[in-house]
mmCIF file of C-alpha atoms in Angstrom:
data_model
loop_
_atom_site.group_PDB
_atom_site.id
_atom_site.type_symbol
_atom_site.label_atom_id
_atom_site.label_comp_id
_atom_site.label_asym_id
_atom_site.label_seq_id
_atom_site.Cartn_x
_atom_site.Cartn_y
_atom_site.Cartn_z
ATOM 1 C CA UNK A 25 1.512 39.063 -6.241
ATOM 2 C CA UNK A 26 1.489 37.447 -2.824
ATOM 3 C CA UNK A 27 3.553 34.920 -0.907
ATOM 4 C CA UNK A 28 2.431 31.333 -1.594
ATOM 5 C CA UNK A 29 3.661 30.187 1.808
ATOM 6 C CA UNK A 30 6.005 27.706 0.114
ATOM 7 C CA UNK A 31 9.669 28.588 -0.135
ATOM 8 C CA UNK A 32 10.211 26.535 -3.302
ATOM 9 C CA UNK A 33 7.194 28.092 -5.042
ATOM 10 C CA UNK A 34 7.673 31.708 -4.022
ATOM 11 C CA UNK A 35 5.167 34.370 -5.029
ATOM 12 C CA UNK A 36 2.012 33.754 -7.063
ATOM 13 C CA UNK A 37 -0.732 36.094 -8.341
ATOM 14 C CA UNK A 38 -2.825 37.290 -5.418
ATOM 15 C CA UNK A 39 -6.090 36.012 -6.893
ATOM 16 C CA UNK A 40 -4.775 32.434 -7.262
ATOM 17 C CA UNK A 41 -5.415 29.770 -4.638
ATOM 18 C CA UNK A 42 -2.937 27.348 -3.092
ATOM 19 C CA UNK A 43 -4.482 23.905 -2.549
ATOM 20 C CA UNK A 44 -3.530 20.338 -1.787
ATOM 21 C CA UNK A 45 -3.934 17.832 -4.600
ATOM 22 C CA UNK A 46 -6.454 15.789 -2.590
ATOM 23 C CA UNK A 47 -8.923 18.692 -2.601
ATOM 24 C CA UNK A 48 -9.035 18.964 -6.385
ATOM 25 C CA UNK A 49 -8.416 15.365 -7.504
ATOM 26 C CA UNK A 50 -8.712 11.686 -6.621
ATOM 27 C CA UNK A 51 -5.439 9.869 -5.923
ATOM 28 C CA UNK A 52 -4.618 6.149 -5.854
ATOM 29 C CA UNK A 53 -2.295 3.502 -7.219
ATOM 30 C CA UNK A 54 -2.471 0.036 -8.737
ATOM 31 C CA UNK A 55 -0.945 -3.436 -8.623
ATOM 32 C CA UNK A 56 0.421 -6.233 -10.776
ATOM 33 C CA UNK A 57 -1.794 -9.296 -11.308
ATOM 34 C CA UNK A 58 -0.024 -12.604 -10.725
ATOM 35 C CA UNK A 59 1.979 -13.319 -13.882
ATOM 36 C CA UNK A 60 1.606 -17.080 -13.499
ATOM 37 C CA UNK A 61 -2.177 -16.854 -13.720
ATOM 38 C CA UNK A 62 -2.928 -16.952 -17.436
ATOM 39 C CA UNK A 63 -6.548 -15.985 -16.788
ATOM 40 C CA UNK A 64 -5.272 -12.517 -15.867
ATOM 41 C CA UNK A 65 -3.231 -11.948 -19.037
ATOM 42 C CA UNK A 66 -4.088 -14.197 -21.984
ATOM 43 C CA UNK A 67 -6.379 -12.413 -24.470
ATOM 44 C CA UNK A 68 -6.483 -9.349 -22.210
ATOM 45 C CA UNK A 69 -8.185 -6.290 -23.669
ATOM 46 C CA UNK A 70 -7.886 -3.645 -20.934
ATOM 47 C CA UNK A 71 -4.694 -1.500 -21.019
ATOM 48 C CA UNK A 72 -2.296 -2.001 -18.083
ATOM 49 C CA UNK A 73 0.605 0.449 -17.886
ATOM 50 C CA UNK A 74 3.835 0.646 -15.903
ATOM 51 C CA UNK A 75 6.144 3.444 -14.790
ATOM 52 C CA UNK A 76 8.170 3.208 -18.016
ATOM 53 C CA UNK A 77 5.423 5.208 -19.771
ATOM 54 C CA UNK A 78 5.888 8.496 -17.893
ATOM 55 C CA UNK A 79 9.090 9.649 -19.591
ATOM 56 C CA UNK A 80 7.044 11.568 -22.182
ATOM 57 C CA UNK A 81 4.516 14.310 -21.464
ATOM 58 C CA UNK A 82 1.700 12.190 -22.907
ATOM 59 C CA UNK A 83 1.554 8.417 -22.495
ATOM 60 C CA UNK A 84 1.786 6.466 -25.740
ATOM 61 C CA UNK A 85 -0.129 3.410 -26.924
ATOM 62 C CA UNK A 86 -0.389 0.571 -24.367
ATOM 63 C CA UNK A 87 1.726 -2.536 -24.849
ATOM 64 C CA UNK A 88 0.241 -4.799 -22.157
ATOM 65 C CA UNK A 89 -3.354 -5.750 -21.425
ATOM 66 C CA UNK A 90 -5.184 -7.542 -18.617
ATOM 67 C CA UNK A 91 -8.464 -9.431 -18.656
ATOM 68 C CA UNK A 92 -11.785 -8.570 -17.068
ATOM 69 C CA UNK A 93 -11.093 -11.339 -14.548
ATOM 70 C CA UNK A 94 -7.921 -9.561 -13.450
ATOM 71 C CA UNK A 95 -9.821 -6.285 -13.045
ATOM 72 C CA UNK A 96 -12.365 -7.966 -10.797
ATOM 73 C CA UNK A 97 -10.192 -10.297 -8.732
ATOM 74 C CA UNK A 98 -7.093 -8.105 -8.324
ATOM 75 C CA UNK A 99 -9.041 -4.942 -7.448
ATOM 76 C CA UNK A 100 -7.238 -2.956 -10.132
ATOM 77 C CA UNK A 101 -8.282 0.697 -10.366
ATOM 78 C CA UNK A 102 -10.022 1.996 -13.470
ATOM 79 C CA UNK A 103 -8.065 5.129 -14.300
ATOM 80 C CA UNK A 104 -10.009 7.395 -16.640
ATOM 81 C CA UNK A 105 -8.635 9.322 -19.593
ATOM 82 C CA UNK A 106 -7.444 12.760 -18.541
ATOM 83 C CA UNK A 107 -5.754 11.498 -15.388
ATOM 84 C CA UNK A 108 -2.105 12.221 -14.664
ATOM 85 C CA UNK A 109 0.222 9.357 -13.762
ATOM 86 C CA UNK A 110 3.222 9.882 -11.476
ATOM 87 C CA UNK A 111 6.046 7.370 -11.020
ATOM 88 C CA UNK A 112 6.375 6.824 -7.262
ATOM 89 C CA UNK A 113 9.286 4.356 -7.219
ATOM 90 C CA UNK A 114 12.435 3.705 -9.208
ATOM 91 C CA UNK A 115 16.168 4.190 -8.811
ATOM 92 C CA UNK A 116 16.729 6.043 -12.082
ATOM 93 C CA UNK A 117 15.293 9.307 -13.401
ATOM 94 C CA UNK A 118 11.743 7.969 -13.715
ATOM 95 C CA UNK A 119 10.659 8.498 -10.082
ATOM 96 C CA UNK A 120 8.783 11.799 -9.839
ATOM 97 C CA UNK A 121 7.996 12.022 -13.569
ATOM 98 C CA UNK A 122 4.402 12.883 -14.528
ATOM 99 C CA UNK A 123 2.532 12.191 -17.766
ATOM 100 C CA UNK A 124 -0.998 12.645 -19.078
ATOM 101 C CA UNK A 125 -3.050 9.486 -19.693
ATOM 102 C CA UNK A 126 -5.119 9.950 -22.894
ATOM 103 C CA UNK A 127 -7.140 6.726 -22.586
ATOM 104 C CA UNK A 128 -8.809 4.612 -19.921
ATOM 105 C CA UNK A 129 -6.395 2.121 -18.307
ATOM 106 C CA UNK A 130 -5.224 0.468 -15.122
ATOM 107 C CA UNK A 131 -1.755 0.733 -13.592
ATOM 108 C CA UNK A 132 0.835 -1.133 -11.565
ATOM 109 C CA UNK A 133 2.036 -0.442 -8.028
ATOM 110 C CA UNK A 134 4.903 1.777 -9.171
ATOM 111 C CA UNK A 135 2.504 4.482 -10.360
ATOM 112 C CA UNK A 136 0.060 6.807 -8.686
ATOM 113 C CA UNK A 137 -2.870 8.237 -10.592
ATOM 114 C CA UNK A 138 -4.290 11.707 -10.073
ATOM 115 C CA UNK A 139 -7.766 12.159 -11.553
ATOM 116 C CA UNK A 140 -8.614 15.886 -11.425
ATOM 117 C CA UNK A 141 -12.061 17.239 -10.662
ATOM 118 C CA UNK A 142 -12.345 18.759 -14.123
ATOM 119 C CA UNK A 143 -14.565 21.608 -12.986
ATOM 120 C CA UNK A 144 -11.636 22.861 -10.897
ATOM 121 C CA UNK A 145 -8.418 21.634 -12.459
ATOM 122 C CA UNK A 146 -7.497 21.004 -16.095
ATOM 123 C CA UNK A 147 -5.441 17.797 -16.493
ATOM 124 C CA UNK A 148 -2.908 19.428 -18.840
ATOM 125 C CA UNK A 149 -2.255 22.195 -16.313
ATOM 126 C CA UNK A 150 -1.724 19.601 -13.569
ATOM 127 C CA UNK A 151 0.755 17.683 -15.735
ATOM 128 C CA UNK A 152 2.676 20.850 -16.577
ATOM 129 C CA UNK A 153 2.910 21.865 -12.929
ATOM 130 C CA UNK A 154 3.985 18.420 -11.717
ATOM 131 C CA UNK A 155 6.612 18.236 -14.458
ATOM 132 C CA UNK A 156 7.968 21.605 -13.358
ATOM 133 C CA UNK A 157 8.040 20.274 -9.759
ATOM 134 C CA UNK A 158 10.093 17.188 -10.621
ATOM 135 C CA UNK A 159 13.029 18.110 -8.387
ATOM 136 C CA UNK A 160 10.707 18.819 -5.449
ATOM 137 C CA UNK A 161 8.989 15.450 -5.863
ATOM 138 C CA UNK A 162 12.394 13.768 -5.983
ATOM 139 C CA UNK A 163 13.450 15.523 -2.798
ATOM 140 C CA UNK A 164 10.243 14.445 -1.039
ATOM 141 C CA UNK A 165 10.726 10.849 -2.184
ATOM 142 C CA UNK A 166 14.279 10.742 -0.857
ATOM 143 C CA UNK A 167 13.108 11.856 2.573
ATOM 144 C CA UNK A 168 10.744 8.927 3.165
ATOM 145 C CA UNK A 169 13.361 6.813 4.919
ATOM 146 C CA UNK A 170 13.558 4.208 2.163
ATOM 147 C CA UNK A 171 17.082 3.446 0.979
ATOM 148 C CA UNK A 172 15.842 3.353 -2.619
ATOM 149 C CA UNK A 173 13.574 6.389 -2.418
ATOM 150 C CA UNK A 174 9.844 6.378 -3.000
ATOM 151 C CA UNK A 175 6.747 8.542 -2.998
ATOM 152 C CA UNK A 176 3.534 7.484 -1.300
ATOM 153 C CA UNK A 177 -0.017 8.186 -2.373
ATOM 154 C CA UNK A 178 -0.431 10.189 0.818
ATOM 155 C CA UNK A 179 2.492 12.422 -0.127
ATOM 156 C CA UNK A 180 1.036 12.914 -3.591
ATOM 157 C CA UNK A 181 -2.348 13.758 -2.044
ATOM 158 C CA UNK A 182 -0.745 16.274 0.312
ATOM 159 C CA UNK A 183 1.347 17.910 -2.409
ATOM 160 C CA UNK A 184 0.477 21.577 -2.814
ATOM 161 C CA UNK A 185 -0.131 23.316 -6.121
ATOM 162 C CA UNK A 186 -1.164 26.802 -7.246
ATOM 163 C CA UNK A 187 -4.690 26.926 -8.642
ATOM 164 C CA UNK A 188 -5.417 29.732 -11.127
ATOM 165 C CA UNK A 189 -8.966 30.465 -12.279
ATOM 166 C CA UNK A 190 -10.129 28.045 -14.972
ATOM 167 C CA UNK A 191 -9.775 30.556 -17.809
ATOM 168 C CA UNK A 192 -6.175 31.308 -16.816
ATOM 169 C CA UNK A 193 -5.327 27.602 -16.705
ATOM 170 C CA UNK A 194 -6.461 27.372 -20.345
ATOM 171 C CA UNK A 195 -4.392 30.422 -21.284
ATOM 172 C CA UNK A 196 -1.278 29.022 -19.597
ATOM 173 C CA UNK A 197 -1.706 25.690 -21.397
ATOM 174 C CA UNK A 198 -2.083 27.438 -24.771
ATOM 175 C CA UNK A 199 0.976 29.654 -24.266
ATOM 176 C CA UNK A 200 3.232 26.872 -22.990
ATOM 177 C CA UNK A 201 2.139 24.451 -25.706
ATOM 178 C CA UNK A 202 3.109 26.970 -28.394
ATOM 179 C CA UNK A 203 6.429 27.792 -26.723
ATOM 180 C CA UNK A 204 7.255 24.089 -26.415
ATOM 181 C CA UNK A 205 6.567 23.661 -30.142
ATOM 182 C CA UNK A 206 8.909 26.584 -30.870
ATOM 183 C CA UNK A 207 11.671 25.199 -28.660
ATOM 184 C CA UNK A 208 11.276 21.727 -30.171
ATOM 185 C CA UNK A 209 11.657 23.255 -33.641
ATOM 186 C CA UNK A 210 14.789 25.148 -32.594
ATOM 187 C CA UNK A 211 16.249 21.987 -31.050
ATOM 188 C CA UNK A 212 15.497 19.927 -34.177
ATOM 189 C CA UNK A 213 17.045 22.495 -36.524
ATOM 190 C CA UNK A 214 20.089 22.816 -34.259
ATOM 191 C CA UNK A 215 20.625 19.041 -34.219
ATOM 192 C CA UNK A 216 20.306 18.885 -38.012
ATOM 193 C CA UNK A 217 22.853 21.705 -38.355
ATOM 194 C CA UNK A 218 25.280 19.994 -35.970
ATOM 195 C CA UNK A 219 24.947 16.729 -37.929
ATOM 196 C CA UNK A 220 25.607 18.537 -41.228
ATOM 197 C CA UNK A 221 28.684 20.308 -39.809
ATOM 198 C CA UNK A 222 30.021 17.021 -38.445
ATOM 199 C CA UNK A 223 29.592 15.414 -41.873
ATOM 200 C CA UNK A 224 31.392 18.307 -43.572
ATOM 201 C CA UNK A 225 34.184 18.135 -40.991
ATOM 202 C CA UNK A 226 34.610 14.403 -41.584
ATOM 203 C CA UNK A 227 34.602 14.917 -45.365
ATOM 204 C CA UNK A 228 37.229 17.683 -45.061
ATOM 205 C CA UNK A 229 39.510 15.467 -42.984
ATOM 206 C CA UNK A 230 39.068 12.547 -45.407
ATOM 207 C CA UNK A 231 39.907 14.720 -48.422
ATOM 208 C CA UNK A 232 42.965 16.143 -46.664
ATOM 209 C CA UNK A 233 44.503 12.845 -45.542
ATOM 210 C CA UNK A 234 43.702 11.047 -48.833
ATOM 211 C CA UNK A 235 45.325 13.710 -51.001
ATOM 212 C CA UNK A 236 42.108 14.814 -52.699
ATOM 213 C CA UNK A 237 42.421 18.328 -51.319
ATOM 214 C CA UNK A 238 44.893 20.684 -52.904
ATOM 215 C CA UNK A 239 46.965 22.064 -50.062
ATOM 216 C CA UNK A 240 48.586 25.502 -50.182
ATOM 217 C CA UNK A 241 52.378 25.645 -50.535
ATOM 218 C CA UNK A 242 54.111 26.122 -47.200
ATOM 219 C CA UNK A 243 57.059 28.520 -47.474
#
C-alpha cells in the first residue's frame, strides 16, 4: 500500500495510479431545447434525459425525446452508451449522484457526462467509485460559492480517482456486483419478515380487543 496523496481517499495499492478524470475520460454537459418550439419536441426520437434519472445505479428507459432539428440547432451533445452521468445541480439529494447510461442519449444542463476511454477505465468501475464518493462531490459542490450548491464540469474533470489495472477493475466490478445482489436479497427478506410480523401483531391486537382471543384468568 502507499499514500494516495488525498486525505479522504487514504492508502491505495502501490501499483495503482491516481489520475484526474479528464485524463481518462471526456467530460461535458447539455442543455434544454426551447420548450415552446414544437420542432424540437414533437415526434422526437432521440432520448433526452434529466437529473431525475441518476437516483439508480443504471439509468432506466427514457421518457422524453428530442428531434434531429433540436440536436443540430441546440448543439446538444451525443452521449454514448457506457458513459456515466453525474447530477451537478439540485437542492435535494440528487446533486452528486452518478449513474451508468446504457444507451445513446443527450442530456440537460443539470447533468454532466463522463465518457471513459474504455481502454483505460471501465464505465462500471467509474460509476461505483463516483457513487462511493458522493459525500466528497457534495462537499465540493457546496464550496463553489453558489447559495444553492453546484458542481461544474471543470470540477468533475479535475476530480481524482484511483486507477487499478484493467484486470483488477473487472475483478472489483464482479465482486461488488455479487455482494450487492447478496445485500439486496438480505434487505428484501428482512422487509418481508418485518411486514409479516407487523401483520401478526395487528391480528393479535384485533383478536384481543374483539374478544376472539381466550385470555388467561388473572388472579
